[in-house]
Short mmCIF file of C-alpha atoms in Angstrom, two decimals:
data_model
loop_
_atom_site.label_atom_id
_atom_site.label_comp_id
_atom_site.label_asym_id
_atom_site.label_seq_id
_atom_site.Cartn_x
_atom_site.Cartn_y
_atom_site.Cartn_z
CA UNK N 1 172.64 12.89 182.00
CA UNK N 2 174.73 13.39 178.73
CA UNK N 3 171.02 12.95 176.90
CA UNK N 4 169.06 15.25 179.32
CA UNK N 5 171.82 17.92 178.75
CA UNK N 6 172.05 18.08 175.13
CA UNK N 7 168.55 17.91 174.96
CA UNK N 8 168.42 20.07 177.25
CA UNK N 9 170.86 22.90 175.00
CA UNK N 10 169.44 21.78 172.12
CA UNK N 11 165.71 22.98 173.28
CA UNK N 12 167.44 26.05 174.62
CA UNK N 13 168.63 26.54 171.32
CA UNK N 14 165.48 26.35 169.45
CA UNK N 15 163.85 28.72 171.74
CA UNK N 16 166.25 31.07 171.34
CA UNK N 17 166.13 30.90 167.78
CA UNK N 18 162.20 31.55 168.05
CA UNK N 19 163.00 34.74 170.04
CA UNK N 20 165.10 35.85 167.63
CA UNK N 21 162.30 35.61 165.26
CA UNK N 22 159.69 37.03 167.01
CA UNK N 23 161.78 39.82 167.81
CA UNK N 24 163.11 40.29 164.60
CA UNK N 25 159.90 40.13 163.29
CA UNK N 26 158.51 43.32 165.97
CA UNK N 27 161.70 44.99 164.40
CA UNK N 28 160.74 44.81 161.15
CA UNK N 29 156.91 46.16 162.37
CA UNK N 30 158.18 49.02 164.05
CA UNK N 31 160.52 49.80 161.00
CA UNK N 32 157.34 49.73 158.75
CA UNK N 33 155.13 51.97 161.46
CA UNK N 34 158.49 54.48 161.59
CA UNK N 35 158.26 54.86 158.16
CA UNK N 36 154.84 55.25 158.05
CA UNK N 37 154.96 57.86 160.84
CA UNK N 38 157.76 59.51 159.27
CA UNK N 39 155.50 59.92 156.06
CA UNK N 40 152.92 61.34 157.59
CA UNK N 41 155.04 63.79 159.27
CA UNK N 42 156.57 65.20 156.03
CA UNK N 43 153.01 65.79 154.79
CA UNK N 44 152.14 67.30 158.39
CA UNK N 45 155.16 69.18 157.56
CA UNK N 46 154.24 70.51 154.46
CA UNK N 47 150.67 71.50 155.34
CA UNK N 48 151.49 73.85 158.69
CA UNK N 49 148.71 73.82 161.31
CA UNK N 50 148.84 77.35 162.30
CA UNK N 51 150.21 80.71 159.85
CA UNK N 52 151.06 84.09 161.27
CA UNK N 53 150.03 86.96 158.65
CA UNK N 54 151.47 90.29 159.72
CA UNK N 55 149.48 93.49 159.25
CA UNK N 56 150.38 96.82 159.76
CA UNK N 57 149.22 99.28 162.81
CA UNK N 58 145.32 98.27 164.62
CA UNK N 59 144.60 101.70 162.93
CA UNK N 60 145.76 101.43 159.42
CA UNK N 61 144.58 99.84 156.53
CA UNK N 62 146.66 96.42 156.80
CA UNK N 63 145.19 95.02 159.90
CA UNK N 64 141.20 95.12 159.80
CA UNK N 65 141.45 93.79 156.46
CA UNK N 66 144.21 91.55 157.16
CA UNK N 67 141.52 90.25 159.37
CA UNK N 68 138.99 89.51 156.82
CA UNK N 69 141.77 87.65 154.63
CA UNK N 70 143.54 85.61 157.34
CA UNK N 71 139.28 84.25 158.05
CA UNK N 72 139.12 83.36 154.62
CA UNK N 73 142.69 81.41 154.38
CA UNK N 74 141.26 79.35 158.03
CA UNK N 75 137.92 78.70 156.15
CA UNK N 76 139.14 77.12 153.01
CA UNK N 77 142.19 75.73 153.83
CA UNK N 78 142.11 74.85 156.99
CA UNK N 79 144.90 75.77 157.94
CA UNK N 80 144.48 78.50 161.52
CA UNK N 81 145.66 81.65 160.01
CA UNK N 82 145.69 84.94 163.18
CA UNK N 83 145.94 88.79 161.81
CA UNK N 84 148.65 90.06 163.78
CA UNK N 85 149.50 93.99 163.78
CA UNK N 86 153.56 95.67 163.71
CA UNK N 87 155.23 98.13 162.58
CA UNK N 88 154.33 97.17 158.56
CA UNK N 89 156.49 96.79 155.83
CA UNK N 90 159.99 96.70 156.25
CA UNK N 91 160.02 95.38 159.76
CA UNK N 92 157.00 92.53 158.41
CA UNK N 93 160.26 91.59 155.55
CA UNK N 94 162.84 91.09 158.33
CA UNK N 95 160.29 89.14 160.28
CA UNK N 96 159.33 86.38 157.39
CA UNK N 97 163.49 86.47 156.80
CA UNK N 98 164.20 85.25 159.90
CA UNK N 99 161.07 83.31 159.98
CA UNK N 100 158.84 85.06 162.55
CA UNK N 101 155.80 84.30 160.39
CA UNK N 102 154.86 83.19 157.21
CA UNK N 103 153.05 85.99 155.23
CA UNK N 104 152.97 89.45 155.54
CA UNK N 105 151.25 92.70 154.26
CA UNK N 106 154.28 94.55 152.43
CA UNK N 107 154.51 97.16 150.47
CA UNK N 108 156.04 97.06 146.32
CA UNK N 109 158.46 99.68 146.46
CA UNK N 110 160.01 98.26 149.91
CA UNK N 111 159.79 94.05 149.15
CA UNK N 112 161.49 95.27 145.77
CA UNK N 113 164.54 97.32 148.12
CA UNK N 114 164.99 94.17 150.29
CA UNK N 115 165.30 92.16 147.22
CA UNK N 116 168.14 94.43 145.91
CA UNK N 117 169.94 95.02 149.02
CA UNK N 118 169.29 99.39 148.98
CA UNK N 119 167.69 102.25 151.29
CA UNK N 120 166.43 100.01 154.57
CA UNK N 121 168.04 97.32 153.70
CA UNK N 122 171.25 98.60 152.08
CA UNK N 123 173.96 95.79 151.91
CA UNK N 124 171.82 93.24 153.64
CA UNK N 125 169.63 91.98 150.74
CA UNK N 126 166.96 89.60 151.60
CA UNK N 127 166.73 85.81 149.69
CA UNK N 128 163.87 84.14 151.27
CA UNK N 129 161.12 85.99 150.78
CA UNK N 130 158.83 85.81 147.61
CA UNK N 131 156.13 87.55 146.31
CA UNK N 132 152.32 86.01 146.38
CA UNK N 133 150.19 88.48 144.67
CA UNK N 134 149.39 92.36 144.49
CA UNK N 135 145.81 93.99 146.06
CA UNK N 136 145.35 97.87 146.10
CA UNK N 137 146.79 101.38 145.30
CA UNK N 138 148.04 102.78 148.70
CA UNK N 139 148.09 106.50 148.50
CA UNK N 140 150.46 108.55 150.22
CA UNK N 141 148.74 111.08 152.09
CA UNK N 142 150.03 114.04 153.66
CA UNK N 143 148.07 115.20 156.64
CA UNK N 144 147.37 118.32 158.08
CA UNK N 145 145.05 120.38 159.67
CA UNK N 146 143.20 122.61 157.03
CA UNK N 147 143.94 125.94 159.26
CA UNK N 148 147.93 124.23 159.46
CA UNK N 149 149.27 126.88 156.30
CA UNK N 150 150.90 123.97 154.70
CA UNK N 151 149.90 123.95 151.27
CA UNK N 152 152.48 122.40 149.41
CA UNK N 153 155.53 119.73 149.97
CA UNK N 154 157.97 122.60 150.24
CA UNK N 155 155.72 124.04 153.13
CA UNK N 156 156.51 121.41 155.25
CA UNK N 157 160.43 122.64 156.10
CA UNK N 158 160.91 123.65 159.32
CA UNK N 159 157.69 121.72 160.33
CA UNK N 160 157.15 118.71 162.92
CA UNK N 161 155.89 115.68 160.42
CA UNK N 162 155.26 112.74 161.23
CA UNK N 163 157.08 110.21 158.29
CA UNK N 164 156.25 106.38 160.42
CA UNK N 165 158.88 103.88 162.05
CA UNK N 166 162.46 104.22 160.42
CA UNK N 167 162.37 101.84 157.42
CA UNK N 168 158.61 101.83 157.47
CA UNK N 169 157.15 101.71 153.93
CA UNK N 170 156.06 105.08 155.20
CA UNK N 171 159.46 106.14 156.13
CA UNK N 172 160.79 105.79 152.62
CA UNK N 173 158.03 107.31 150.87
CA UNK N 174 158.11 110.49 152.84
CA UNK N 175 161.95 110.13 152.54
CA UNK N 176 161.69 109.78 148.15
CA UNK N 177 159.00 112.32 147.86
CA UNK N 178 160.60 114.86 150.18
CA UNK N 179 164.07 114.41 148.16
CA UNK N 180 162.00 114.60 145.17
CA UNK N 181 161.13 118.27 146.20
CA UNK N 182 164.54 119.34 147.30
CA UNK N 183 164.62 118.49 151.01
CA UNK N 184 165.07 115.91 153.81
CA UNK N 185 164.89 114.55 157.12
CA UNK N 186 167.14 117.39 158.40
CA UNK N 187 164.60 120.03 156.68
CA UNK N 188 162.13 119.08 158.98
CA UNK N 189 161.28 117.96 162.41
CA UNK N 190 160.96 114.56 162.08
CA UNK N 191 158.61 111.81 164.28
CA UNK N 192 158.87 108.06 164.48
CA UNK N 193 154.32 107.94 165.00
CA UNK N 194 152.29 105.47 164.00
CA UNK N 195 148.73 106.92 162.08
CA UNK N 196 147.03 107.09 165.28
CA UNK N 197 149.86 108.31 167.06
CA UNK N 198 150.30 110.55 163.64
CA UNK N 199 146.04 111.73 163.76
CA UNK N 200 145.93 112.28 167.84
CA UNK N 201 148.90 114.32 166.97
CA UNK N 202 147.92 116.77 164.61
CA UNK N 203 144.73 116.84 166.62
CA UNK N 204 146.16 118.14 169.88
CA UNK N 205 148.28 120.31 167.75
CA UNK N 206 151.62 118.77 168.75
CA UNK N 207 152.72 117.86 165.27
CA UNK N 208 151.73 119.70 162.25
CA UNK N 209 151.42 117.33 159.47
CA UNK N 210 152.20 113.38 158.77
CA UNK N 211 152.28 110.97 156.14
CA UNK N 212 150.22 108.13 155.75
CA UNK N 213 150.78 105.48 152.73
CA UNK N 214 147.35 103.58 153.12
CA UNK N 215 144.70 102.78 151.24
CA UNK N 216 142.14 105.16 151.36
CA UNK N 217 139.69 105.86 153.19
CA UNK N 218 141.98 105.30 155.92
CA UNK N 219 140.56 104.69 159.65
CA UNK N 220 142.45 106.87 161.25
CA UNK N 221 142.31 109.92 159.11
CA UNK N 222 138.50 109.50 158.91
CA UNK N 223 138.96 109.58 162.87
CA UNK N 224 140.85 112.82 163.18
CA UNK N 225 138.07 114.18 160.40
CA UNK N 226 135.51 114.03 162.91
CA UNK N 227 137.04 116.71 165.31
CA UNK N 228 139.17 118.31 162.48
CA UNK N 229 138.84 120.04 159.46
CA UNK N 230 141.23 117.38 157.56
CA UNK N 231 143.92 118.83 154.65
CA UNK N 232 145.51 116.50 152.09
CA UNK N 233 148.61 118.54 150.83
CA UNK N 234 149.07 117.82 147.15
CA UNK N 235 151.95 116.70 144.99
CA UNK N 236 152.01 118.91 141.79
CA UNK N 237 152.46 117.04 138.79
CA UNK N 238 155.67 117.85 137.77
CA UNK N 239 157.04 116.40 140.85
CA UNK N 240 155.00 113.57 140.29
CA UNK N 241 156.63 112.79 136.98
CA UNK N 242 159.83 113.30 138.08
CA UNK N 243 159.22 111.05 141.19
CA UNK N 244 157.93 107.85 138.96
CA UNK N 245 160.91 108.25 136.33
CA UNK N 246 163.12 108.05 139.30
CA UNK N 247 161.30 104.95 141.36
CA UNK N 248 159.07 103.38 138.80
CA UNK N 249 157.09 101.61 141.04
CA UNK N 250 155.23 104.65 142.53
CA UNK N 251 152.12 105.75 140.47
CA UNK N 252 150.09 108.74 139.87
CA UNK N 253 146.57 108.92 142.15
CA UNK N 254 143.42 110.86 143.20
CA UNK N 255 142.37 111.69 146.38
CA UNK N 256 138.70 112.53 145.16
CA UNK N 257 136.20 115.45 146.59
CA UNK N 258 134.21 114.19 149.11
CA UNK N 259 136.74 111.93 150.95
CA UNK N 260 137.80 112.98 154.68
CA UNK N 261 135.65 116.10 153.88
CA UNK N 262 138.02 117.36 151.30
CA UNK N 263 135.64 120.24 148.83
CA UNK N 264 137.95 119.16 145.65
CA UNK N 265 140.53 116.01 144.20
CA UNK N 266 143.69 115.88 145.30
CA UNK N 267 146.84 115.00 143.26
CA UNK N 268 149.47 112.16 144.84
CA UNK N 269 150.71 109.42 144.38
CA UNK N 270 150.38 105.86 145.73
CA UNK N 271 152.26 101.69 145.39
CA UNK N 272 150.48 98.99 145.67
CA UNK N 273 149.94 97.04 148.69
CA UNK N 274 151.25 93.35 148.32
CA UNK N 275 151.16 89.58 150.18
CA UNK N 276 155.09 88.33 151.03
CA UNK N 277 155.36 84.98 151.91
CA UNK N 278 158.44 82.86 152.82
CA UNK N 279 159.69 80.30 150.72
CA UNK N 280 159.98 77.97 153.27
CA UNK N 281 156.16 77.60 153.05
CA UNK N 282 155.43 74.34 150.17
CA UNK N 283 154.34 74.98 146.28
CA UNK N 284 150.80 73.25 147.46
CA UNK N 285 150.34 75.35 150.60
CA UNK N 286 151.26 78.85 149.08
CA UNK N 287 148.93 77.94 145.53
CA UNK N 288 145.77 76.78 148.21
CA UNK N 289 146.44 80.34 149.74
CA UNK N 290 146.69 82.49 146.43
CA UNK N 291 143.70 80.84 145.30
CA UNK N 292 141.75 80.92 148.01
CA UNK N 293 142.48 84.80 148.83
CA UNK N 294 141.85 86.17 144.73
CA UNK N 295 138.65 83.34 144.37
CA UNK N 296 136.82 84.49 147.18
CA UNK N 297 137.22 88.66 147.28
CA UNK N 298 133.57 88.57 147.45
CA UNK N 299 133.24 87.45 150.76
CA UNK N 300 136.19 90.71 152.05
CA UNK N 301 133.59 93.71 153.45
CA UNK N 302 136.80 95.92 153.84
CA UNK N 303 135.99 99.12 151.41
CA UNK N 304 139.50 97.39 150.09
CA UNK N 305 138.20 94.37 148.43
CA UNK N 306 136.41 95.47 145.06
CA UNK N 307 139.91 96.39 144.17
CA UNK N 308 141.56 93.15 145.09
CA UNK N 309 141.40 90.91 142.01
CA UNK N 310 143.16 88.16 140.61
CA UNK N 311 143.52 89.99 137.21
CA UNK N 312 145.70 92.94 138.82
CA UNK N 313 147.14 90.20 141.30
CA UNK N 314 150.29 90.14 139.26
CA UNK N 315 150.95 94.72 139.22
CA UNK N 316 153.59 96.28 140.49
CA UNK N 317 155.26 92.95 141.50
CA UNK N 318 159.15 93.34 140.69
CA UNK N 319 160.44 89.96 142.20
CA UNK N 320 160.05 86.58 142.74
CA UNK N 321 156.46 85.08 142.72
CA UNK N 322 156.27 81.54 145.18
CA UNK N 323 155.91 78.77 143.12
CA UNK N 324 152.87 78.35 144.05
CA UNK N 325 151.60 81.47 143.71
CA UNK N 326 152.80 80.99 139.61
CA UNK N 327 150.75 77.96 140.11
CA UNK N 328 147.66 79.50 140.24
CA UNK N 329 147.78 82.33 138.22
CA UNK N 330 149.33 79.91 135.85
CA UNK N 331 146.58 78.07 135.29
CA UNK N 332 144.20 81.26 135.66
CA UNK N 333 145.77 82.34 132.34
CA UNK N 334 147.28 85.34 133.79
CA UNK N 335 151.48 83.69 133.07
CA UNK N 336 152.54 81.58 130.46
#
């Protein structure tokens, strides 16, 4: 009996050691698989499956142009990119800051204010949003009915004027242009309307004029011109010089004769539209996006496509570039 018992114990010990060895092998295999899986997940995390590109109101320039650009990014990088309508520049920067989107159209002046923590971002500087590249001039258009009697910025005093959403790029442009002319928002009856509402209000006679900051021709203004004689309020050259001196991100601009049926050129100012990106995207992803956009501009049918060039992609940018964009522009010979 003792021999049988000892033999049984010995066999049990051998079996236990065998099972332990198998179990160890199984755990090692799982660890290896998990490690490989983690590595794959890291790569997947670097290249997201989806991206959101914030644009602007559906009646402006950002939204239709953004739709075409989103398609290029999708086709060229394999990352599904969707253009989303929004309240434009200032709200777009905040949404990027809060991780609600990855790409956004903004004005160069707005992002400069955001990084510095002034104007709409007073005391709340943004430090996780970077530049991808500039796109085209955005003209400040002070739109009115040709029969309104408004012939200068000073004539806006006491009038009902749409100035865009509070904190938006258009709102800040309106505020600064009024300031240069010795006026404030308190001197007008300010209305916070989007472009479509603004032109609809002019057509209906509910408002007298509207500040619209967008590439020309702007769809909403063209729509107004189909039913109403449009006038664009000019900005005098000395005021343009004064504005540019105080706020260097502005530049003199001209709305040419024939646009909206205008009978002569109108002098005004412009800022630049650009793409901003959150710093959470990897260098490789942003490099691919930047390359996709600036090397496929021939696929953009929107009128502003002709202004989008890699050679001018750094114009007006006064904030840090994303490392991925910087890498692309260095390879293109535009940065040292």
